[in-house]
Amino acid sequence: MVNQTNNFFQEEAAMSKISVVYWSQTGNTEAMAEAVGAGIAKAGKEADVVEVSSASMEDLKAAKVFALGCPAMGAEVLEEMEMEPFVEEVEGFAQGKTIALFGSYGWGDGQWMRDWEERMTAAGATVLNGEGLICQETPDDDAIKQCEELGEQLAQNA
């Protein structure tokens, strides 16, 4: 009985963490992810900010809410080696989830984010605020504040 109880509490603890999964090449999206995590913590929840290569798909499947971050790459697409296959897998269980999307870009007009939002919505997810949060180049103080607010909103939806 003790083992079952301990397992229950371990599972509850894991489920109470809000995952912030990101891919970053230059550090800009990583800075955004850390700020989203800070907002989650500010709202009284525990954040698990992790690179996509270390992310637990099982944690996301069990979660009600989570955040995904990726910069625009190439012709305004998600990073293709790690993040794109990850997002394709998330699409398979996104139904009923609330997902915050964020990322940085260097040029263009944010088309990669609009495409990503459409994919998540088509998969049955609710994209927090109806759109992803984007930042051109290195996030400034304003962008960091918006990321923190996004984290707070995500925590309130948990």
N, CA, C and O atoms as a DFTB+ gen file, in Angstrom:
632 C
 N C O
     1  1       0.827      -1.204       0.000
     2  2       0.000       0.000       0.000
     3  2       0.865       1.260       0.000
     4  3       0.536       2.243      -0.663
     5  1       1.955       1.228       0.734
     6  2       2.833       2.395       0.794
     7  2       3.399       2.708      -0.588
     8  3       3.448       3.872      -0.986
     9  1       3.829       1.679      -1.323
    10  2       4.379       1.904      -2.658
    11  2       3.350       2.526      -3.590
    12  3       3.682       3.418      -4.371
    13  1       2.110       2.070      -3.517
    14  2       1.064       2.650      -4.357
    15  2       0.838       4.108      -3.995
    16  3       0.652       4.946      -4.877
    17  1       0.853       4.412      -2.720
    18  2       0.663       5.792      -2.275
    19  2       1.822       6.661      -2.741
    20  3       1.609       7.766      -3.239
    21  1       3.051       6.168      -2.580
    22  2       4.213       6.930      -3.033
    23  2       4.169       7.161      -4.538
    24  3       4.474       8.256      -5.010
    25  1       3.788       6.131      -5.295
    26  2       3.673       6.286      -6.744
    27  2       2.632       7.339      -7.099
    28  3       2.836       8.135      -8.016
    29  1       1.522       7.342      -6.376
    30  2       0.472       8.330      -6.614
    31  2       1.021       9.742      -6.421
    32  3       0.796      10.621      -7.253
    33  1       1.744       9.955      -5.318
    34  2       2.272      11.291      -5.048
    35  2       3.356      11.678      -6.051
    36  3       3.462      12.846      -6.427
    37  1       4.161      10.708      -6.487
    38  2       5.175      11.002      -7.495
    39  2       4.512      11.395      -8.813
    40  3       4.949      12.335      -9.478
    41  1       3.456      10.672      -9.186
    42  2       2.745      11.006     -10.418
    43  2       2.076      12.369     -10.302
    44  3       2.092      13.153     -11.251
    45  1       1.489      12.655      -9.144
    46  2       0.852      13.961      -8.944
    47  2       1.883      15.077      -9.046
    48  3       1.614      16.117      -9.648
    49  1       3.068      14.868      -8.459
    50  2       4.118      15.884      -8.510
    51  2       4.561      16.120      -9.948
    52  3       4.752      17.263     -10.363
    53  1       4.724      15.040     -10.708
    54  2       5.135      15.183     -12.106
    55  2       4.065      15.913     -12.910
    56  3       4.384      16.741     -13.763
    57  1       2.797      15.611     -12.640
    58  2       1.719      16.239     -13.396
    59  2       1.529      17.702     -13.005
    60  3       0.972      18.474     -13.785
    61  1       1.978      18.099     -11.817
    62  2       1.790      19.480     -11.402
    63  2       2.834      20.398     -12.037
    64  3       2.662      21.617     -12.034
    65  1       3.906      19.836     -12.579
    66  2       4.900      20.635     -13.295
    67  2       4.342      20.996     -14.664
    68  3       3.662      20.197     -15.308
    69  1       4.640      22.201     -15.090
    70  2       4.223      22.635     -16.420
    71  2       5.458      22.630     -17.315
    72  3       6.430      23.340     -17.056
    73  1       5.406      21.830     -18.361
    74  2       6.544      21.697     -19.275
    75  2       6.622      22.875     -20.236
    76  3       5.621      23.309     -20.806
    77  1       7.838      23.375     -20.396
    78  2       8.153      24.394     -21.392
    79  2       9.258      23.773     -22.249
    80  3      10.419      23.728     -21.843
    81  1       8.888      23.302     -23.423
    82  2       9.809      22.587     -24.303
    83  2      10.213      23.523     -25.437
    84  3       9.359      24.155     -26.058
    85  1      11.510      23.611     -25.705
    86  2      11.966      24.551     -26.728
    87  2      13.149      23.998     -27.512
    88  3      13.820      23.058     -27.084
    89  1      13.387      24.606     -28.670
    90  2      14.596      24.405     -29.459
    91  2      15.144      25.788     -29.731
    92  3      14.395      26.694     -30.095
    93  1      16.455      25.961     -29.556
    94  2      17.060      27.273     -29.756
    95  2      18.441      27.105     -30.378
    96  3      19.217      26.243     -29.966
    97  1      18.735      27.925     -31.360
    98  2      20.049      27.874     -31.996
    99  2      20.952      28.974     -31.455
   100  3      22.128      28.733     -31.181
   101  1      20.416      30.171     -31.302
   102  2      21.230      31.319     -30.911
   103  2      21.065      31.707     -29.445
   104  3      21.813      32.540     -28.932
   105  1      20.088      31.107     -28.773
   106  2      19.815      31.452     -27.381
   107  2      18.621      32.369     -27.209
   108  3      18.163      32.573     -26.085
   109  1      18.104      32.932     -28.301
   110  2      16.964      33.843     -28.189
   111  2      15.704      33.123     -27.711
   112  3      15.033      33.591     -26.791
   113  1      15.383      31.992     -28.328
   114  2      14.190      31.241     -27.917
   115  2      14.402      30.616     -26.544
   116  3      13.449      30.465     -25.780
   117  1      15.637      30.252     -26.225
   118  2      15.934      29.743     -24.880
   119  2      15.637      30.813     -23.826
   120  3      15.057      30.510     -22.783
   121  1      16.031      32.060     -24.094
   122  2      15.745      33.158     -23.157
   123  2      14.241      33.337     -22.991
   124  3      13.760      33.605     -21.890
   125  1      13.502      33.189     -24.084
   126  2      12.044      33.284     -24.012
   127  2      11.483      32.145     -23.160
   128  3      10.589      32.360     -22.342
   129  1      12.011      30.931     -23.354
   130  2      11.548      29.767     -22.587
   131  2      11.790      29.962     -21.095
   132  3      10.925      29.651     -20.276
   133  1      12.954      30.471     -20.746
   134  2      13.272      30.718     -19.336
   135  2      12.309      31.749     -18.740
   136  3      11.902      31.627     -17.585
   137  1      11.949      32.761     -19.531
   138  2      11.011      33.780     -19.052
   139  2       9.604      33.205     -18.896
   140  3       8.899      33.558     -17.951
   141  1       9.185      32.326     -19.806
   142  2       7.889      31.654     -19.658
   143  2       7.905      30.843     -18.365
   144  3       6.940      30.864     -17.601
   145  1       9.006      30.129     -18.123
   146  2       9.151      29.357     -16.885
   147  2       9.100      30.235     -15.649
   148  3       8.508      29.853     -14.639
   149  1       9.715      31.409     -15.721
   150  2       9.683      32.342     -14.585
   151  2       8.256      32.806     -14.309
   152  3       7.867      32.963     -13.152
   153  1       7.481      33.023     -15.356
   154  2       6.083      33.419     -15.190
   155  2       5.252      32.321     -14.559
   156  3       4.378      32.593     -13.737
   157  1       5.521      31.081     -14.940
   158  2       4.827      29.940     -14.338
   159  2       5.122      29.900     -12.842
   160  3       4.218      29.720     -12.025
   161  1       6.393      30.070     -12.493
   162  2       6.795      30.057     -11.079
   163  2       6.176      31.226     -10.319
   164  3       5.749      31.076      -9.175
   165  1       6.132      32.387     -10.962
   166  2       5.532      33.571     -10.336
   167  2       4.064      33.325      -9.997
   168  3       3.541      33.862      -9.021
   169  1       3.406      32.502     -10.822
   170  2       1.991      32.180     -10.599
   171  2       1.810      31.036      -9.603
   172  3       0.686      30.598      -9.355
   173  1       2.913      30.555      -9.033
   174  2       2.821      29.542      -7.987
   175  2       2.876      28.101      -8.447
   176  3       2.610      27.193      -7.660
   177  1       3.215      27.872      -9.706
   178  2       3.341      26.503     -10.232
   179  2       4.815      26.207     -10.492
   180  3       5.646      27.114     -10.522
   181  1       5.122      24.941     -10.678
   182  2       6.497      24.553     -10.969
   183  2       6.666      24.369     -12.471
   184  3       5.870      23.687     -13.117
   185  1       7.711      24.983     -13.018
   186  2       7.998      24.874     -14.448
   187  2       9.116      23.870     -14.677
   188  3      10.047      23.765     -13.878
   189  1       9.016      23.143     -15.766
   190  2      10.070      22.240     -16.209
   191  2      10.497      22.732     -17.587
   192  3       9.920      22.341     -18.601
   193  1      11.513      23.594     -17.616
   194  2      11.993      24.192     -18.859
   195  2      13.078      23.271     -19.419
   196  3      14.112      23.061     -18.785
   197  1      12.835      22.726     -20.610
   198  2      13.717      21.687     -21.129
   199  2      13.857      21.781     -22.649
   200  3      12.900      22.089     -23.359
   201  1      15.076      21.508     -23.131
   202  2      15.301      21.449     -24.571
   203  2      14.538      20.263     -25.147
   204  3      14.340      19.253     -24.472
   205  1      14.116      20.394     -26.384
   206  2      13.299      19.358     -27.014
   207  2      14.000      18.001     -26.999
   208  3      13.336      16.971     -26.885
   209  1      15.319      17.980     -27.112
   210  2      16.051      16.710     -27.133
   211  2      15.954      15.959     -25.810
   212  3      16.200      14.753     -25.768
   213  1      15.599      16.653     -24.728
   214  2      15.479      16.034     -23.402
   215  2      14.040      15.964     -22.907
   216  3      13.796      15.553     -21.772
   217  1      13.096      16.355     -23.735
   218  2      11.693      16.441     -23.302
   219  2      11.054      15.059     -23.189
   220  3      11.399      14.131     -23.919
   221  1      10.114      14.952     -22.252
   222  2       9.366      13.717     -22.051
   223  2       8.009      13.814     -22.738
   224  3       7.148      14.596     -22.335
   225  1       7.835      13.016     -23.768
   226  2       6.554      12.988     -24.468
   227  2       5.459      12.494     -23.524
   228  3       4.315      12.941     -23.610
   229  1       5.807      11.577     -22.625
   230  2       4.827      11.047     -21.670
   231  2       4.311      12.156     -20.748
   232  3       3.121      12.197     -20.439
   233  1       5.202      13.057     -20.307
   234  2       4.768      14.178     -19.468
   235  2       3.767      15.054     -20.220
   236  3       2.761      15.481     -19.654
   237  1       4.047      15.317     -21.487
   238  2       3.135      16.159     -22.271
   239  2       1.800      15.464     -22.501
   240  3       0.749      16.103     -22.453
   241  1       1.836      14.166     -22.749
   242  2       0.590      13.423     -22.949
   243  2      -0.290      13.489     -21.706
   244  3      -1.514      13.553     -21.812
   245  1       0.333      13.472     -20.525
   246  2      -0.414      13.491     -19.265
   247  2      -0.840      14.901     -18.860
   248  3      -1.700      15.061     -17.994
   249  1      -0.249      15.916     -19.473
   250  2      -0.479      17.303     -19.066
   251  2      -1.738      17.891     -19.691
   252  3      -2.158      17.504     -20.782
   253  1      -2.321      18.832     -18.968
   254  2      -3.459      19.602     -19.484
   255  2      -2.954      20.800     -20.295
   256  3      -3.554      21.195     -21.294
   257  1      -1.835      21.364     -19.834
   258  2      -1.248      22.546     -20.471
   259  2       0.266      22.372     -20.598
   260  3       0.891      21.689     -19.787
   261  1       0.837      22.990     -21.613
   262  2       2.290      23.048     -21.760
   263  2       2.631      24.117     -22.789
   264  3       1.752      24.643     -23.471
   265  1       3.915      24.429     -22.890
   266  2       4.377      25.447     -23.831
   267  2       5.419      24.840     -24.760
   268  3       6.205      23.981     -24.364
   269  1       5.406      25.307     -26.006
   270  2       6.380      24.887     -27.001
   271  2       6.997      26.128     -27.628
   272  3       6.288      27.071     -27.978
   273  1       8.317      26.128     -27.769
   274  2       9.002      27.263     -28.360
   275  2       9.991      26.849     -29.424
   276  3      10.739      25.887     -29.253
   277  1       9.992      27.585     -30.529
   278  2      10.919      27.307     -31.624
   279  2      11.058      28.560     -32.479
   280  3      10.061      29.220     -32.772
   281  1      12.278      28.894     -32.882
   282  2      12.447      30.036     -33.777
   283  2      12.047      29.683     -35.204
   284  3      11.894      28.513     -35.553
   285  1      11.884      30.708     -36.010
   286  2      11.674      30.508     -37.445
   287  2      13.004      30.080     -38.050
   288  3      14.052      30.640     -37.730
   289  1      12.952      29.101     -38.913
   290  2      14.154      28.621     -39.590
   291  2      13.924      28.692     -41.097
   292  3      12.783      28.650     -41.557
   293  1      14.988      28.797     -41.848
   294  2      14.907      28.744     -43.307
   295  2      13.813      29.623     -43.864
   296  3      13.771      30.826     -43.609
   297  1      12.927      29.010     -44.627
   298  2      11.823      29.736     -45.257
   299  2      10.626      29.787     -44.315
   300  3       9.517      29.402     -44.684
   301  1      10.860      30.266     -43.096
   302  2       9.825      30.394     -42.063
   303  2       9.146      29.061     -41.763
   304  3       7.940      28.900     -41.952
   305  1       9.946      28.116     -41.293
   306  2       9.447      26.813     -40.859
   307  2      10.041      26.500     -39.490
   308  3      10.979      27.160     -39.044
   309  1       9.485      25.483     -38.828
   310  2      10.059      25.001     -37.578
   311  2      11.393      24.319     -37.874
   312  3      11.626      23.854     -38.990
   313  1      12.258      24.264     -36.876
   314  2      13.524      23.534     -37.006
   315  2      13.188      22.089     -37.386
   316  3      12.345      21.460     -36.746
   317  1      13.841      21.565     -38.421
   318  2      13.385      20.330     -39.058
   319  2      13.943      19.028     -38.486
   320  3      13.335      17.976     -38.685
   321  1      15.060      19.058     -37.795
   322  2      15.680      17.814     -37.329
   323  2      15.104      17.319     -36.000
   324  3      14.907      16.118     -35.817
   325  1      14.836      18.236     -35.083
   326  2      14.333      17.841     -33.763
   327  2      12.915      18.340     -33.488
   328  3      12.049      17.567     -33.077
   329  1      12.683      19.630     -33.716
   330  2      11.402      20.216     -33.311
   331  2      10.252      19.766     -34.206
   332  3       9.176      19.443     -33.703
   333  1      10.456      19.738     -35.511
   334  2       9.369      19.341     -36.415
   335  2       8.872      17.922     -36.118
   336  3       7.662      17.730     -35.991
   337  1       9.759      16.915     -36.001
   338  2       9.256      15.572     -35.661
   339  2       8.564      15.536     -34.296
   340  3       7.597      14.799     -34.107
   341  1       9.058      16.328     -33.353
   342  2       8.450      16.405     -32.023
   343  2       7.031      16.961     -32.127
   344  3       6.095      16.405     -31.553
   345  1       6.881      18.059     -32.862
   346  2       5.573      18.690     -33.031
   347  2       4.618      17.742     -33.761
   348  3       3.434      17.682     -33.430
   349  1       5.121      17.008     -34.745
   350  2       4.273      16.038     -35.445
   351  2       3.719      15.004     -34.465
   352  3       2.558      14.608     -34.568
   353  1       4.549      14.568     -33.516
   354  2       4.076      13.606     -32.518
   355  2       3.060      14.254     -31.573
   356  3       2.062      13.630     -31.214
   357  1       3.309      15.497     -31.173
   358  2       2.376      16.220     -30.299
   359  2       1.012      16.355     -30.977
   360  3      -0.019      16.263     -30.311
   361  1       0.997      16.571     -32.276
   362  2      -0.276      16.695     -32.994
   363  2      -1.163      15.471     -32.783
   364  3      -2.388      15.575     -32.842
   365  1      -0.558      14.324     -32.539
   366  2      -1.316      13.099     -32.344
   367  2      -2.088      13.030     -31.039
   368  3      -3.017      12.231     -30.917
   369  1      -1.720      13.857     -30.054
   370  2      -2.437      13.839     -28.769
   371  2      -2.809      15.239     -28.292
   372  3      -3.123      15.419     -27.115
   373  1      -2.781      16.218     -29.164
   374  2      -3.037      17.615     -28.785
   375  2      -4.500      17.906     -28.462
   376  3      -4.804      18.916     -27.827
   377  1      -5.400      17.040     -28.888
   378  2      -6.833      17.245     -28.661
   379  2      -7.110      17.552     -27.188
   380  3      -6.749      16.772     -26.306
   381  1      -7.752      18.691     -26.931
   382  2      -8.144      19.055     -25.573
   383  2      -7.066      19.715     -24.736
   384  3      -7.330      20.102     -23.598
   385  1      -5.862      19.854     -25.264
   386  2      -4.765      20.487     -24.521
   387  2      -4.786      21.999     -24.745
   388  3      -5.266      22.482     -25.771
   389  1      -4.258      22.733     -23.769
   390  2      -4.014      24.162     -23.938
   391  2      -2.513      24.329     -24.086
   392  3      -1.745      23.934     -23.209
   393  1      -2.099      24.915     -25.200
   394  2      -0.682      25.018     -25.532
   395  2      -0.318      26.478     -25.770
   396  3      -0.997      27.188     -26.511
   397  1       0.759      26.911     -25.132
   398  2       1.325      28.232     -25.409
   399  2       2.450      28.034     -26.421
   400  3       3.301      27.163     -26.239
   401  1       2.458      28.827     -27.473
   402  2       3.500      28.764     -28.495
   403  2       4.303      30.055     -28.466
   404  3       3.749      31.135     -28.260
   405  1       5.613      29.940     -28.673
   406  2       6.458      31.130     -28.688
   407  2       7.705      30.862     -29.519
   408  3       8.077      29.712     -29.751
   409  1       8.346      31.940     -29.962
   410  2       9.594      31.795     -30.694
   411  2      10.095      33.117     -31.225
   412  3       9.382      34.120     -31.243
   413  1      11.345      33.090     -31.658
   414  2      11.979      34.290     -32.193
   415  2      12.212      34.120     -33.696
   416  3      12.162      33.011     -34.228
   417  1      12.464      35.226     -34.352
   418  2      12.725      35.197     -35.788
   419  2      13.657      36.336     -36.146
   420  3      13.786      37.308     -35.402
   421  1      14.310      36.204     -37.298
   422  2      15.236      37.235     -37.733
   423  2      14.693      38.078     -38.867
   424  3      15.005      39.264     -38.979
   425  1      13.881      37.461     -39.705
   426  2      13.298      38.171     -40.846
   427  2      11.938      37.547     -41.130
   428  3      11.546      36.573     -40.488
   429  1      11.229      38.111     -42.088
   430  2       9.900      37.596     -42.399
   431  2       8.844      38.302     -41.571
   432  3       9.096      39.346     -40.970
   433  1       7.655      37.711     -41.553
   434  2       6.542      38.375     -40.870
   435  2       5.825      37.479     -39.871
   436  3       4.711      37.786     -39.448
   437  1       6.456      36.375     -39.493
   438  2       5.838      35.497     -38.504
   439  2       4.991      34.388     -39.091
   440  3       4.205      33.768     -38.374
   441  1       5.133      34.124     -40.385
   442  2       4.309      33.098     -41.030
   443  2       4.494      31.730     -40.387
   444  3       3.534      30.966     -40.280
   445  1       5.718      31.407     -39.955
   446  2       5.951      30.099     -39.331
   447  2       5.077      29.922     -38.098
   448  3       4.605      28.818     -37.826
   449  1       4.861      30.994     -37.355
   450  2       4.043      30.900     -36.146
   451  2       2.566      30.750     -36.512
   452  3       1.851      29.967     -35.886
   453  1       2.110      31.486     -37.508
   454  2       0.716      31.336     -37.940
   455  2       0.454      29.909     -38.429
   456  3      -0.590      29.326     -38.139
   457  1       1.409      29.360     -39.170
   458  2       1.268      27.972     -39.633
   459  2       1.232      27.003     -38.450
   460  3       0.437      26.064     -38.437
   461  1       2.091      27.233     -37.464
   462  2       2.160      26.375     -36.281
   463  2       0.848      26.446     -35.493
   464  3       0.325      25.421     -35.056
   465  1       0.323      27.658     -35.317
   466  2      -0.964      27.836     -34.625
   467  2      -2.065      27.045     -35.334
   468  3      -2.851      26.349     -34.692
   469  1      -2.112      27.159     -36.662
   470  2      -3.127      26.444     -37.444
   471  2      -3.008      24.934     -37.250
   472  3      -4.016      24.241     -37.115
   473  1      -1.789      24.431     -37.237
   474  2      -1.571      22.992     -37.046
   475  2      -2.075      22.533     -35.684
   476  3      -2.754      21.512     -35.585
   477  1      -1.749      23.278     -34.640
   478  2      -2.154      22.881     -33.289
   479  2      -3.672      22.966     -33.139
   480  3      -4.288      22.102     -32.516
   481  1      -4.268      24.006     -33.709
   482  2      -5.723      24.156     -33.658
   483  2      -6.400      23.026     -34.435
   484  3      -7.390      22.459     -33.975
   485  1      -5.868      22.704     -35.605
   486  2      -6.426      21.610     -36.413
   487  2      -6.310      20.272     -35.686
   488  3      -7.123      19.373     -35.902
   489  1      -5.301      20.140     -34.827
   490  2      -5.109      18.908     -34.054
   491  2      -6.013      18.862     -32.820
   492  3      -6.020      17.872     -32.089
   493  1      -6.779      19.939     -32.591
   494  2      -7.729      19.953     -31.481
   495  2      -7.260      20.655     -30.233
   496  3      -7.944      20.620     -29.211
   497  1      -6.102      21.296     -30.292
   498  2      -5.589      22.031     -29.134
   499  2      -6.152      23.448     -29.115
   500  3      -6.589      23.976     -30.138
   501  1      -6.132      24.047     -27.936
   502  2      -6.424      25.466     -27.790
   503  2      -5.087      26.171     -27.659
   504  3      -4.324      25.887     -26.736
   505  1      -4.794      27.089     -28.576
   506  2      -3.564      27.866     -28.480
   507  2      -3.853      29.045     -27.562
   508  3      -4.741      29.854     -27.832
   509  1      -3.096      29.135     -26.476
   510  2      -3.303      30.185     -25.480
   511  2      -3.281      31.557     -26.151
   512  3      -2.373      31.857     -26.927
   513  1      -4.261      32.371     -25.856
   514  2      -4.443      33.713     -26.424
   515  2      -4.766      33.689     -27.914
   516  3      -4.814      34.740     -28.554
   517  1      -4.989      32.502     -28.470
   518  2      -5.347      32.404     -29.877
   519  2      -4.200      32.612     -30.840
   520  3      -4.385      32.519     -32.053
   521  1      -3.017      32.892     -30.320
   522  2      -1.858      33.102     -31.187
   523  2      -0.574      32.865     -30.411
   524  3      -0.550      32.914     -29.181
   525  1       0.488      32.607     -31.153
   526  2       1.791      32.438     -30.530
   527  2       2.432      33.781     -30.240
   528  3       2.056      34.802     -30.815
   529  1       3.391      33.769     -29.352
   530  2       4.130      34.978     -28.986
   531  2       5.443      34.978     -29.759
   532  3       6.241      34.050     -29.631
   533  1       5.667      36.014     -30.558
   534  2       6.891      36.082     -31.343
   535  2       7.706      37.311     -30.972
   536  3       7.181      38.325     -30.513
   537  1       8.999      37.181     -31.188
   538  2       9.941      38.241     -30.851
   539  2      10.995      38.292     -31.952
   540  3      11.536      37.256     -32.338
   541  1      11.290      39.477     -32.457
   542  2      12.325      39.591     -33.481
   543  2      13.689      39.682     -32.820
   544  3      13.937      40.537     -31.970
   545  1      14.579      38.761     -33.242
   546  2      15.956      38.684     -32.749
   547  2      16.003      38.441     -31.232
   548  3      15.227      37.644     -30.704
   549  1      16.915      39.130     -30.538
   550  2      17.088      38.942     -29.096
   551  2      15.930      39.585     -28.341
   552  3      15.611      40.750     -28.579
   553  1      15.290      38.835     -27.427
   554  2      14.167      39.425     -26.686
   555  2      14.623      40.590     -25.800
   556  3      15.562      40.459     -25.015
   557  1      13.941      41.726     -25.941
   558  2      14.230      42.874     -25.085
   559  2      13.396      42.761     -23.804
   560  3      12.684      41.775     -23.609
   561  1      13.485      43.755     -22.949
   562  2      12.765      43.713     -21.671
   563  2      11.261      43.545     -21.867
   564  3      10.605      42.828     -21.111
   565  1      10.719      44.210     -22.888
   566  2       9.290      44.093     -23.197
   567  2       8.919      42.657     -23.562
   568  3       7.926      42.118     -23.074
   569  1       9.724      42.052     -24.418
   570  2       9.454      40.678     -24.858
   571  2       9.574      39.703     -23.688
   572  3       8.772      38.777     -23.565
   573  1      10.569      39.908     -22.834
   574  2      10.735      39.041     -21.656
   575  2       9.510      39.161     -20.757
   576  3       9.018      38.160     -20.235
   577  1       9.018      40.383     -20.578
   578  2       7.819      40.593     -19.756
   579  2       6.617      39.870     -20.369
   580  3       5.834      39.253     -19.648
   581  1       6.468      39.944     -21.695
   582  2       5.361      39.251     -22.366
   583  2       5.477      37.738     -22.186
   584  3       4.469      37.050     -22.018
   585  1       6.702      37.223     -22.222
   586  2       6.918      35.786     -22.014
   587  2       6.543      35.389     -20.588
   588  3       5.917      34.351     -20.371
   589  1       6.925      36.214     -19.624
   590  2       6.559      35.935     -18.230
   591  2       5.039      35.935     -18.071
   592  3       4.481      35.074     -17.390
   593  1       4.376      36.900     -18.701
   594  2       2.909      36.962     -18.639
   595  2       2.287      35.730     -19.289
   596  3       1.277      35.216     -18.808
   597  1       2.885      35.258     -20.379
   598  2       2.402      34.042     -21.034
   599  2       2.508      32.853     -20.074
   600  3       1.597      32.029     -19.995
   601  1       3.620      32.772     -19.352
   602  2       3.795      31.710     -18.365
   603  2       2.764      31.785     -17.256
   604  3       2.227      30.762     -16.830
   605  1       2.484      32.995     -16.786
   606  2       1.461      33.173     -15.746
   607  2       0.095      32.711     -16.254
   608  3      -0.633      32.016     -15.545
   609  1      -0.249      33.101     -17.484
   610  2      -1.537      32.695     -18.064
   611  2      -1.615      31.179     -18.210
   612  3      -2.659      30.575     -17.963
   613  1      -0.511      30.574     -18.612
   614  2      -0.488      29.119     -18.766
   615  2      -0.733      28.450     -17.414
   616  3      -1.496      27.489     -17.319
   617  1      -0.081      28.965     -16.371
   618  2      -0.256      28.409     -15.022
   619  2      -1.700      28.549     -14.551
   620  3      -2.224      27.661     -13.879
   621  1      -2.339      29.651     -14.899
   622  2      -3.732      29.859     -14.496
   623  2      -4.678      28.894     -15.204
   624  3      -5.780      28.639     -14.719
   625  1      -4.257      28.359     -16.341
   626  2      -5.069      27.396     -17.089
   627  2      -4.799      25.953     -16.676
   628  3      -5.477      25.030     -17.129
   629  1      -3.798      25.769     -15.809
   630  2      -3.407      24.398     -15.413
   631  2      -4.423      23.799     -14.461
   632  3      -4.263      22.660     -14.023
